[in-house]
Tab-separated table of C-alpha atoms in Angstrom:
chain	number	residue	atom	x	y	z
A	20	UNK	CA	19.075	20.987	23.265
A	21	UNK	CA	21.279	24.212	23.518
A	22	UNK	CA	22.878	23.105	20.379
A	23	UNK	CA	19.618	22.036	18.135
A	24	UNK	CA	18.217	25.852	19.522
A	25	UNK	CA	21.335	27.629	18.252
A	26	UNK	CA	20.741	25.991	15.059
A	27	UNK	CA	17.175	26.673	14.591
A	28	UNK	CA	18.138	29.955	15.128
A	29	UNK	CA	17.353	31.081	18.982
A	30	UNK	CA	13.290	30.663	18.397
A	31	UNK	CA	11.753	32.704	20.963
A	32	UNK	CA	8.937	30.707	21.289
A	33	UNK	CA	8.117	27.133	20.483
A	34	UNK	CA	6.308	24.089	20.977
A	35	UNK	CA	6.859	20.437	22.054
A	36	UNK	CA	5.384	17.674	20.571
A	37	UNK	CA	4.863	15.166	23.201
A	38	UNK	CA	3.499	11.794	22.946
A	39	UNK	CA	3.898	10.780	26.668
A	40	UNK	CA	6.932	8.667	25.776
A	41	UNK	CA	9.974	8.253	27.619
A	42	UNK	CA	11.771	10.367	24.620
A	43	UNK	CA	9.376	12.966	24.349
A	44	UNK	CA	9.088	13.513	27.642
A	45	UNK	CA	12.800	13.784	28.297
A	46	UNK	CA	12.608	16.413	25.346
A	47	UNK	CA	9.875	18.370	27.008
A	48	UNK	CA	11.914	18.090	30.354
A	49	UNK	CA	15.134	19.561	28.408
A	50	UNK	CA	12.671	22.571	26.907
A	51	UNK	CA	11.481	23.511	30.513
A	52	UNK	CA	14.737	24.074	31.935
A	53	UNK	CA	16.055	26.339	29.339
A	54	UNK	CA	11.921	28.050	29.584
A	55	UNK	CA	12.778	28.096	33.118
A	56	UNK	CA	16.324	30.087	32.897
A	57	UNK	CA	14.469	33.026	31.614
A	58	UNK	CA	16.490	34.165	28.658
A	59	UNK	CA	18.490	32.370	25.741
A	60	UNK	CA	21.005	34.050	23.214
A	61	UNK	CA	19.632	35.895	20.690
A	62	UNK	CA	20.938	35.572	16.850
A	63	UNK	CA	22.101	39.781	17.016
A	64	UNK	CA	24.134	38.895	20.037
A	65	UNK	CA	21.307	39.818	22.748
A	66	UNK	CA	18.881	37.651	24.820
A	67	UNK	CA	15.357	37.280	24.629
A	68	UNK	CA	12.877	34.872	26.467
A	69	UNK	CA	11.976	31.548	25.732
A	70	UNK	CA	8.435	31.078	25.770
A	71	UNK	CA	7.971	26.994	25.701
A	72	UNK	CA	4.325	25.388	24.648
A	73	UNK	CA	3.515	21.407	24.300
A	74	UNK	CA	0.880	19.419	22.313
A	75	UNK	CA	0.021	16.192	22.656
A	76	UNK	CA	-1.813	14.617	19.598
A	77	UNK	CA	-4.696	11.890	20.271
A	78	UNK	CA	-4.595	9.653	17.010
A	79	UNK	CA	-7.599	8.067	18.611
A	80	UNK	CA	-6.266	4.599	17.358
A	81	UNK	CA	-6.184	2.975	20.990
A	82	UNK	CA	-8.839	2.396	23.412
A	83	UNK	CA	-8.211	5.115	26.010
A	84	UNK	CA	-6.058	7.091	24.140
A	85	UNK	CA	-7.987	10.298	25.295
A	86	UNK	CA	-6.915	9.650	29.057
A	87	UNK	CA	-3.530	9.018	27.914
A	88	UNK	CA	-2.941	11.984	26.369
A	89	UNK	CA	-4.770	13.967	29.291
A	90	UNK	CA	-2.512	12.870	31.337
A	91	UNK	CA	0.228	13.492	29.586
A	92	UNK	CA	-1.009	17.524	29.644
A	93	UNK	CA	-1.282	17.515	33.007
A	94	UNK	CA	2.894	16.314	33.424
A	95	UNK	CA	3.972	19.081	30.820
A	96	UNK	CA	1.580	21.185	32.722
A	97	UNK	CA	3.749	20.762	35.711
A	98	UNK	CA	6.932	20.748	34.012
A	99	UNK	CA	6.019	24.696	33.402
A	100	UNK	CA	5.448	24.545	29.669
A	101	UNK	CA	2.240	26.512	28.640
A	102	UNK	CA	0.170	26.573	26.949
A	103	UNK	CA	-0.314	22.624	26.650
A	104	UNK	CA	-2.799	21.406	23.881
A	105	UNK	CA	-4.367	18.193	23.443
A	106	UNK	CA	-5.606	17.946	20.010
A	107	UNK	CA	-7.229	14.699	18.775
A	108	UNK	CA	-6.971	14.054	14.970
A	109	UNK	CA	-8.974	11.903	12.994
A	110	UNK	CA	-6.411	9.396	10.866
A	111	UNK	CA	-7.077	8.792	7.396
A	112	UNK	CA	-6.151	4.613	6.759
A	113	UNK	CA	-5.315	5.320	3.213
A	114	UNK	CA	-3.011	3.051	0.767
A	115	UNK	CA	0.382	4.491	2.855
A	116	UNK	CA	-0.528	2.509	5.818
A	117	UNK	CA	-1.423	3.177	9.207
A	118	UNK	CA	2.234	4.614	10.590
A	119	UNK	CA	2.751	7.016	7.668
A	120	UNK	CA	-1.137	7.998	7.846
A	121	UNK	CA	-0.821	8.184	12.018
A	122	UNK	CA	2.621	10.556	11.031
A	123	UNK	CA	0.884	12.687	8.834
A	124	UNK	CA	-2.350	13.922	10.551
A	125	UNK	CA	0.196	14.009	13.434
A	126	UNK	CA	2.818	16.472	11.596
A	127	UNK	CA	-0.202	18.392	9.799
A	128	UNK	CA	-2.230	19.009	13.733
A	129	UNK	CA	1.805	20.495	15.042
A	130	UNK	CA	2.090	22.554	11.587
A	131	UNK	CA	-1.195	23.985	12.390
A	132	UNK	CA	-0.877	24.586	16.258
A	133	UNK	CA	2.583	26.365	15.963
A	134	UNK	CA	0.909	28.869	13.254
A	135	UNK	CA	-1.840	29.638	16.112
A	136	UNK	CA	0.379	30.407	18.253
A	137	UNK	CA	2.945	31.495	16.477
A	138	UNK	CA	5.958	29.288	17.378
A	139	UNK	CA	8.592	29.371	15.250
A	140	UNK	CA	9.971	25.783	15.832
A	141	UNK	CA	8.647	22.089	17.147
A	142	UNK	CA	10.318	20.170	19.061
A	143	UNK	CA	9.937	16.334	18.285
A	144	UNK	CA	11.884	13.835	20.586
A	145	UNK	CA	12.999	11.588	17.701
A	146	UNK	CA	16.614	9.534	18.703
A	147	UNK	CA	19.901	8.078	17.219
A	148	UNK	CA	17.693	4.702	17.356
A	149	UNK	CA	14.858	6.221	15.085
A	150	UNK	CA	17.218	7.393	12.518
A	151	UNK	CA	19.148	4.127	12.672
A	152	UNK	CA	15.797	1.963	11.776
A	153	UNK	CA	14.753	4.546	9.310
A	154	UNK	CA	18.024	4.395	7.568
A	155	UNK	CA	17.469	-0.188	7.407
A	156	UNK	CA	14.028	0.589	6.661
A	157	UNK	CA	15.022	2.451	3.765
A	158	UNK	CA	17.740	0.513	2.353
A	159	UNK	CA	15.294	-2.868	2.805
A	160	UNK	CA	12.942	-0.389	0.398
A	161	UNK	CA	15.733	0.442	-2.365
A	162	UNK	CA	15.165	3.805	-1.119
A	163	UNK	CA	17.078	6.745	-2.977
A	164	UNK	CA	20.358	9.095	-0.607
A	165	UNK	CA	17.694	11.284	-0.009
A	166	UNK	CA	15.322	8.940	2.082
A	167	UNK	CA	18.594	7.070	3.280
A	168	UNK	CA	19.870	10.729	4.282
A	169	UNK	CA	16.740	10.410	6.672
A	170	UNK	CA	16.065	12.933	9.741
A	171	UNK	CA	17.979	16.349	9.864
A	172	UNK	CA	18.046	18.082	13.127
A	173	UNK	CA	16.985	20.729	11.917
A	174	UNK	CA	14.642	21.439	9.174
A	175	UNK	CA	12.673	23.743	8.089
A	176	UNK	CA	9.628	24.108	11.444
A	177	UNK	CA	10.633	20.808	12.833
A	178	UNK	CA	13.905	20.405	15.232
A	179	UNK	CA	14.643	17.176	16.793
A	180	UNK	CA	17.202	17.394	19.236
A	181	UNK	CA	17.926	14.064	20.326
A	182	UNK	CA	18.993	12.978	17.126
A	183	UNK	CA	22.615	12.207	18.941
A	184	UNK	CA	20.850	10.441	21.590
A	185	UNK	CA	19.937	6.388	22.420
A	186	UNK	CA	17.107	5.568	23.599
A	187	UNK	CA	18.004	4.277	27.265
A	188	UNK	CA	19.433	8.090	27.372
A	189	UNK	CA	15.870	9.703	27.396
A	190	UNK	CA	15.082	6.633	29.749
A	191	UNK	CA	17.744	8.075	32.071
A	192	UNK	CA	16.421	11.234	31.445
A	193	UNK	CA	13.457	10.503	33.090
A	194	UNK	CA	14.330	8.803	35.432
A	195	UNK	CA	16.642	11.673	36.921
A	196	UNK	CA	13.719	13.980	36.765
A	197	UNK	CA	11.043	11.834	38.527
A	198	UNK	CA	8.673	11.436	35.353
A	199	UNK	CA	7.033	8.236	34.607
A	200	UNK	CA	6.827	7.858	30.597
A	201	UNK	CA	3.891	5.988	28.990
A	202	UNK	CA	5.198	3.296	27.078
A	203	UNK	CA	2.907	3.166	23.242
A	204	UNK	CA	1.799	-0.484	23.320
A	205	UNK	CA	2.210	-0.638	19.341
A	206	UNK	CA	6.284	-0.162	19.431
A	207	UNK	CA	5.941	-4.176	20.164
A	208	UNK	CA	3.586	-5.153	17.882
A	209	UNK	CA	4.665	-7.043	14.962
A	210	UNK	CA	2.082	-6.085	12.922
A	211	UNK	CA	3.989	-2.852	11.958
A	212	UNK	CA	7.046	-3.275	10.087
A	213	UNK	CA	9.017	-0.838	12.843
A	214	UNK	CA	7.795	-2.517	15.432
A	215	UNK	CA	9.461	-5.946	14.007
A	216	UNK	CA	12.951	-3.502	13.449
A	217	UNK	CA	12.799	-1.952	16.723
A	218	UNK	CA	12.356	-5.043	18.967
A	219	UNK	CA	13.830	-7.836	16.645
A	220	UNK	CA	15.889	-6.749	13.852
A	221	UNK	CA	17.819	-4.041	15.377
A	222	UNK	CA	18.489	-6.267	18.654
A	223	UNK	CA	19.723	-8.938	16.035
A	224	UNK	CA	22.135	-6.839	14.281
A	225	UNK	CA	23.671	-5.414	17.589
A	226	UNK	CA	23.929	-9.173	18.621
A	227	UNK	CA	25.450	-10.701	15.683
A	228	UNK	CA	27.867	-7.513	14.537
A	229	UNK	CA	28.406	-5.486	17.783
A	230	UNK	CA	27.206	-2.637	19.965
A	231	UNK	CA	27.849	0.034	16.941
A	232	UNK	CA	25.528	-0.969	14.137
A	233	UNK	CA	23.153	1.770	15.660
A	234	UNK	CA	25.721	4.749	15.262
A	235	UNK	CA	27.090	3.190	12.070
A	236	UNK	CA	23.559	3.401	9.659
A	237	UNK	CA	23.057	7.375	11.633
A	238	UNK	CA	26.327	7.885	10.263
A	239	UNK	CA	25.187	6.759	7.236
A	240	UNK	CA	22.735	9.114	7.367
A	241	UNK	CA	24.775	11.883	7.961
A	242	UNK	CA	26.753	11.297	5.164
A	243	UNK	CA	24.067	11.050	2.717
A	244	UNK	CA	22.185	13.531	3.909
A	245	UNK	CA	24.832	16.226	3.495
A	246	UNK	CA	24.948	14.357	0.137
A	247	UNK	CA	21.564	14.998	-0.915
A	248	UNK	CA	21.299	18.471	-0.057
A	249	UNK	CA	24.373	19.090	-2.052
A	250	UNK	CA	22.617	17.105	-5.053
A	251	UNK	CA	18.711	19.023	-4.071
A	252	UNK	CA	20.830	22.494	-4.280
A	253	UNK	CA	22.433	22.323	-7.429
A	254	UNK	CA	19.554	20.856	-9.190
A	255	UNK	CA	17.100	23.150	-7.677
A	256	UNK	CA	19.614	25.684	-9.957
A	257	UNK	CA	20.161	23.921	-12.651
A	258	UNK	CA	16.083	23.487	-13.020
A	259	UNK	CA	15.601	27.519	-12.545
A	260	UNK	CA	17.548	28.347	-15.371
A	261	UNK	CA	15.970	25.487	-17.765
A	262	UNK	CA	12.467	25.284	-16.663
A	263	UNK	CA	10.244	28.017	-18.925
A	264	UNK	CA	6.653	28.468	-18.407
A	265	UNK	CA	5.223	27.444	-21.746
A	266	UNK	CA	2.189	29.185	-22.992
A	267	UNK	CA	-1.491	27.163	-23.371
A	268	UNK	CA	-0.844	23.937	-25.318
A	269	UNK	CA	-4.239	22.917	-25.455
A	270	UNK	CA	-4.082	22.469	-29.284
A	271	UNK	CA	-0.624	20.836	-30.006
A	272	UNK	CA	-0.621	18.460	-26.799
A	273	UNK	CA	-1.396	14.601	-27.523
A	274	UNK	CA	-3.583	13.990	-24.424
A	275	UNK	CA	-7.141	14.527	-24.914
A	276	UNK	CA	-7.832	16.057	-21.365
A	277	UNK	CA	-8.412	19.949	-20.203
A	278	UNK	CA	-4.379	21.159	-19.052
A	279	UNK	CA	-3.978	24.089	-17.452
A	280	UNK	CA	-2.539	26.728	-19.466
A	281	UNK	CA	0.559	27.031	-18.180
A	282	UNK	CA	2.826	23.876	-18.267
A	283	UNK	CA	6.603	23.109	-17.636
A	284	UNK	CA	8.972	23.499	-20.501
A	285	UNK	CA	12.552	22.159	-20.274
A	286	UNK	CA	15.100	21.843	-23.342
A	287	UNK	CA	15.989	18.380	-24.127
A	288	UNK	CA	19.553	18.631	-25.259
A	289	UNK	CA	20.714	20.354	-21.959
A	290	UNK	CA	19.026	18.033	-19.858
A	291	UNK	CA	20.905	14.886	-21.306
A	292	UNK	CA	23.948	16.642	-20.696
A	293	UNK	CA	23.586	16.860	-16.945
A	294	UNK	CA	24.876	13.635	-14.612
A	295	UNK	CA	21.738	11.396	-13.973
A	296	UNK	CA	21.886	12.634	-10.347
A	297	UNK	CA	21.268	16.196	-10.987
A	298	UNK	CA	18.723	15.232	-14.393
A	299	UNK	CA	16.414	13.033	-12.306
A	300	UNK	CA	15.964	16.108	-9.412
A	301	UNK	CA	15.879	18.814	-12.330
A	302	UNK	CA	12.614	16.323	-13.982
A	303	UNK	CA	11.688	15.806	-9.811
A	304	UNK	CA	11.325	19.719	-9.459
A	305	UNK	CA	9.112	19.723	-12.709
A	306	UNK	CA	6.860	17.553	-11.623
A	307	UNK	CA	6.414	18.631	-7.764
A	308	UNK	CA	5.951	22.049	-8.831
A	309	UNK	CA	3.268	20.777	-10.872
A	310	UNK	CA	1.474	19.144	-7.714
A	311	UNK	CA	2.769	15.636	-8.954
A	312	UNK	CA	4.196	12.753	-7.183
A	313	UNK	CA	7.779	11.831	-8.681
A	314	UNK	CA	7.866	8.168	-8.068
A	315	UNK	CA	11.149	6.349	-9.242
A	316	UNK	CA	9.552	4.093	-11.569
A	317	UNK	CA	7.714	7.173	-13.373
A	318	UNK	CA	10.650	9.706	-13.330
A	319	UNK	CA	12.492	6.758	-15.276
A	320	UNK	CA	9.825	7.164	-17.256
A	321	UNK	CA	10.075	10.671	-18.127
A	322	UNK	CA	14.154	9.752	-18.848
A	323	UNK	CA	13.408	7.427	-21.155
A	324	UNK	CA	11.376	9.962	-22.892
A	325	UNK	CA	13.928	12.181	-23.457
A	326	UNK	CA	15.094	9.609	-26.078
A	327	UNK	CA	14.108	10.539	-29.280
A	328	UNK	CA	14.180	6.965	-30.820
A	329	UNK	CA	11.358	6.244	-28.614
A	330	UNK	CA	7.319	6.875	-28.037
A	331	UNK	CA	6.589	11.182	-27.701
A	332	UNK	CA	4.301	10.272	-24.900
A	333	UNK	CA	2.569	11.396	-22.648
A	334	UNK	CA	4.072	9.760	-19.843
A	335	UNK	CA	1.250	9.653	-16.708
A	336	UNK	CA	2.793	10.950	-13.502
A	337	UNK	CA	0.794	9.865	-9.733
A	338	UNK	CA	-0.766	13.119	-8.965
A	339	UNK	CA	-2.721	14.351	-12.136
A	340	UNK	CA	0.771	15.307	-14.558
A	341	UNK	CA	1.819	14.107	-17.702
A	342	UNK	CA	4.704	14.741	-20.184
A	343	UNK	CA	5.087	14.900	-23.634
A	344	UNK	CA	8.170	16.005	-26.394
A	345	UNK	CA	7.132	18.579	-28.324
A	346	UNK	CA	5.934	17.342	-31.495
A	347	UNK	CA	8.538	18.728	-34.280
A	348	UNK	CA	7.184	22.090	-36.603
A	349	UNK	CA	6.574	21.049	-39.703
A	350	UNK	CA	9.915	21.360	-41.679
A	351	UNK	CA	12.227	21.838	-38.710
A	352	UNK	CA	15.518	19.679	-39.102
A	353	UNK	CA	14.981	16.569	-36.686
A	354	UNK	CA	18.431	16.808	-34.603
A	355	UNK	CA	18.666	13.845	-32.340
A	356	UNK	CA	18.715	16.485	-28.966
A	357	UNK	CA	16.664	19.137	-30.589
A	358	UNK	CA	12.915	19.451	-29.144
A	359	UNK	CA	11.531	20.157	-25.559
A	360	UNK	CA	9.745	18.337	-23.201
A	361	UNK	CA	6.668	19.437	-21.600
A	362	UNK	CA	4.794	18.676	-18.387
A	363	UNK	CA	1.334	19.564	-17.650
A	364	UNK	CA	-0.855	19.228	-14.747
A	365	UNK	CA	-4.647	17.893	-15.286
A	366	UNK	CA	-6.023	19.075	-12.165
């Protein structure tokens, strides 16, 4: 905990996001005792108090859910975190499935809490074990280094501690501080595809290829992470000094639609000259900054449109963007990396 804190910074004040859960309780039990110390370091040198909130979020997906997280209030309550929230979110079962729709109305109810009260960090009780079955979920997906690269302990609002912990370690936890965890029903159903890691395909793997399979796909994590941020970094400059704002293309653009008048411009030649790991997050950055959604089938897509020899587009992107190359001026020489390509959102 001391060491995720220094990290994020020394926040003065910040919240807990507690499901009732052995690990999130152990992580709220952690937060009150440095709350309870009375002062923390400060990032001048000094020392400043540590004010330590909690919310529990009702997903309202279980019958008696509400009472659950009641009670779960009333322990942090004792524990001498305050204020303690219970906020009950409505879940929107969408096309990503009930886990990643459960994750984000839980993630967007925290972002919005810590902004009322002004925390400048959340604490989420996430473990070595949950970045181990992230890291097979995502290699089971053909996920890219940055999915693989998984949870960071710290980033951005969100700090998870525990990442360096097991999950019989917040059971111990627990145990040493007399609180009785409520254990979430839908960890061991096999209806959800980490459910079905967690209690049989992670139990497997420690069976058939020893006790460290856990710690080896975390490290794997680590590794790629660092990795990807690297990668993110560089491209994130690279794209900065390509990308232009182009002016309204209403006129010249193929697609028949209303754009908005100020699309993404980046020169083809330069962008075949960077390594396909730094081109695909340059054309990634285009399109998120856009309000798109750069899938891996569509930003291979966009690649192969850099490729003169075939169609100009556009090229549909998931979340109202397409891209085009510049159709050639009339009498312009047509070099093989000449042109630009532009991307445009329809929204």
């Amino acid at each position: 905990m001391r060491a995720a804190l220094e990290e994020a910074g020394w926040p003065s004040r910040v919240l807990v996001g507690c499901s009732g859960g052995p690990d999130s309780l152990a992580l709220a039990a952690a937060a009150a005792h440095f709350a309870r110390r009375g002062e923390v370091p400060g990032v001048g040198g000094g020392r400043h108090a540590l004010e330590v909130g909690a919310v529990v979020v009702d997903h309202q997906l279980q019958e008696g859910s509400g009472e659950v997280a009641r009670t779960t209030a009333r322990v942090l309550g004792e524990l001498g975190l305050s204020p303690v929230r219970v906020v009950a979110v409505d879940v929107q079962l969408t096309g990503e499935g009930p886990e990643a729709a459960a994750r984000t109305a839980r993630l967007a109810a925290l972002t919005a809490e810590a902004a009322s009260w002004g925390a400048q960090a959340v604490l989420l009780g996430h473990t070595l074990d949950d970045q181990a079955e992230q890291v097979l979920l995502g290699l089971a997906r053909g996920s890219g280094p940055r999915a693989l690269g998984a949870m960071r302990r710290v980033r951005g609002l969100f700090v998870r501690p525990f990442l360096g912990l097991r999950r019989a370690d917040t059971l111990d936890v627990c145990a040493a501080e007399g609180l009785e965890p409520w254990f979430d029903p839908t960890n061991e159903d096999p209806r959800f595809m980490r459910s079905r890691v967690r209690s049989t395909i992670m139990p497997f793997l420690e069976a058939e290829l020893g006790p460290g399979v856990a710690h080896g796909l975390a490290r794997t994590a680590a590794l790629l992470g660092a990795d990807a941020d690297y990668l993110d970094d560089e491209a994130l400059r690279i794209y900065r000094t390509l990308a232009e704002v182009g002016p309204d293309t209403r006129e010249v653009t193929p697609h028949p639609r209303e754009v908005t008048p100020h699309p993404i411009v980046l020169p083809i030649g330069p962008l075949l000259d960077l390594p396909p790991a730094l081109r695909g997050r340059v054309l990634s950055h285009a399109v998120t900054e856009l309000g798109g959604q750069p899938t891996f089938e569509r930003l291979g897509a966009l690649e192969r449109l850099l490729d003169r020899r075939g169609s100009a587009g556009p090229i549909e992107v998931p979340g109202h963007v397409s891209a085009y190359r510049e159709p050639r001026r009339k009498g312009a020489p047509p070099p093989e990396r000449a042109g630009r390509l532009v991307l445009v959102s329809h929204r």
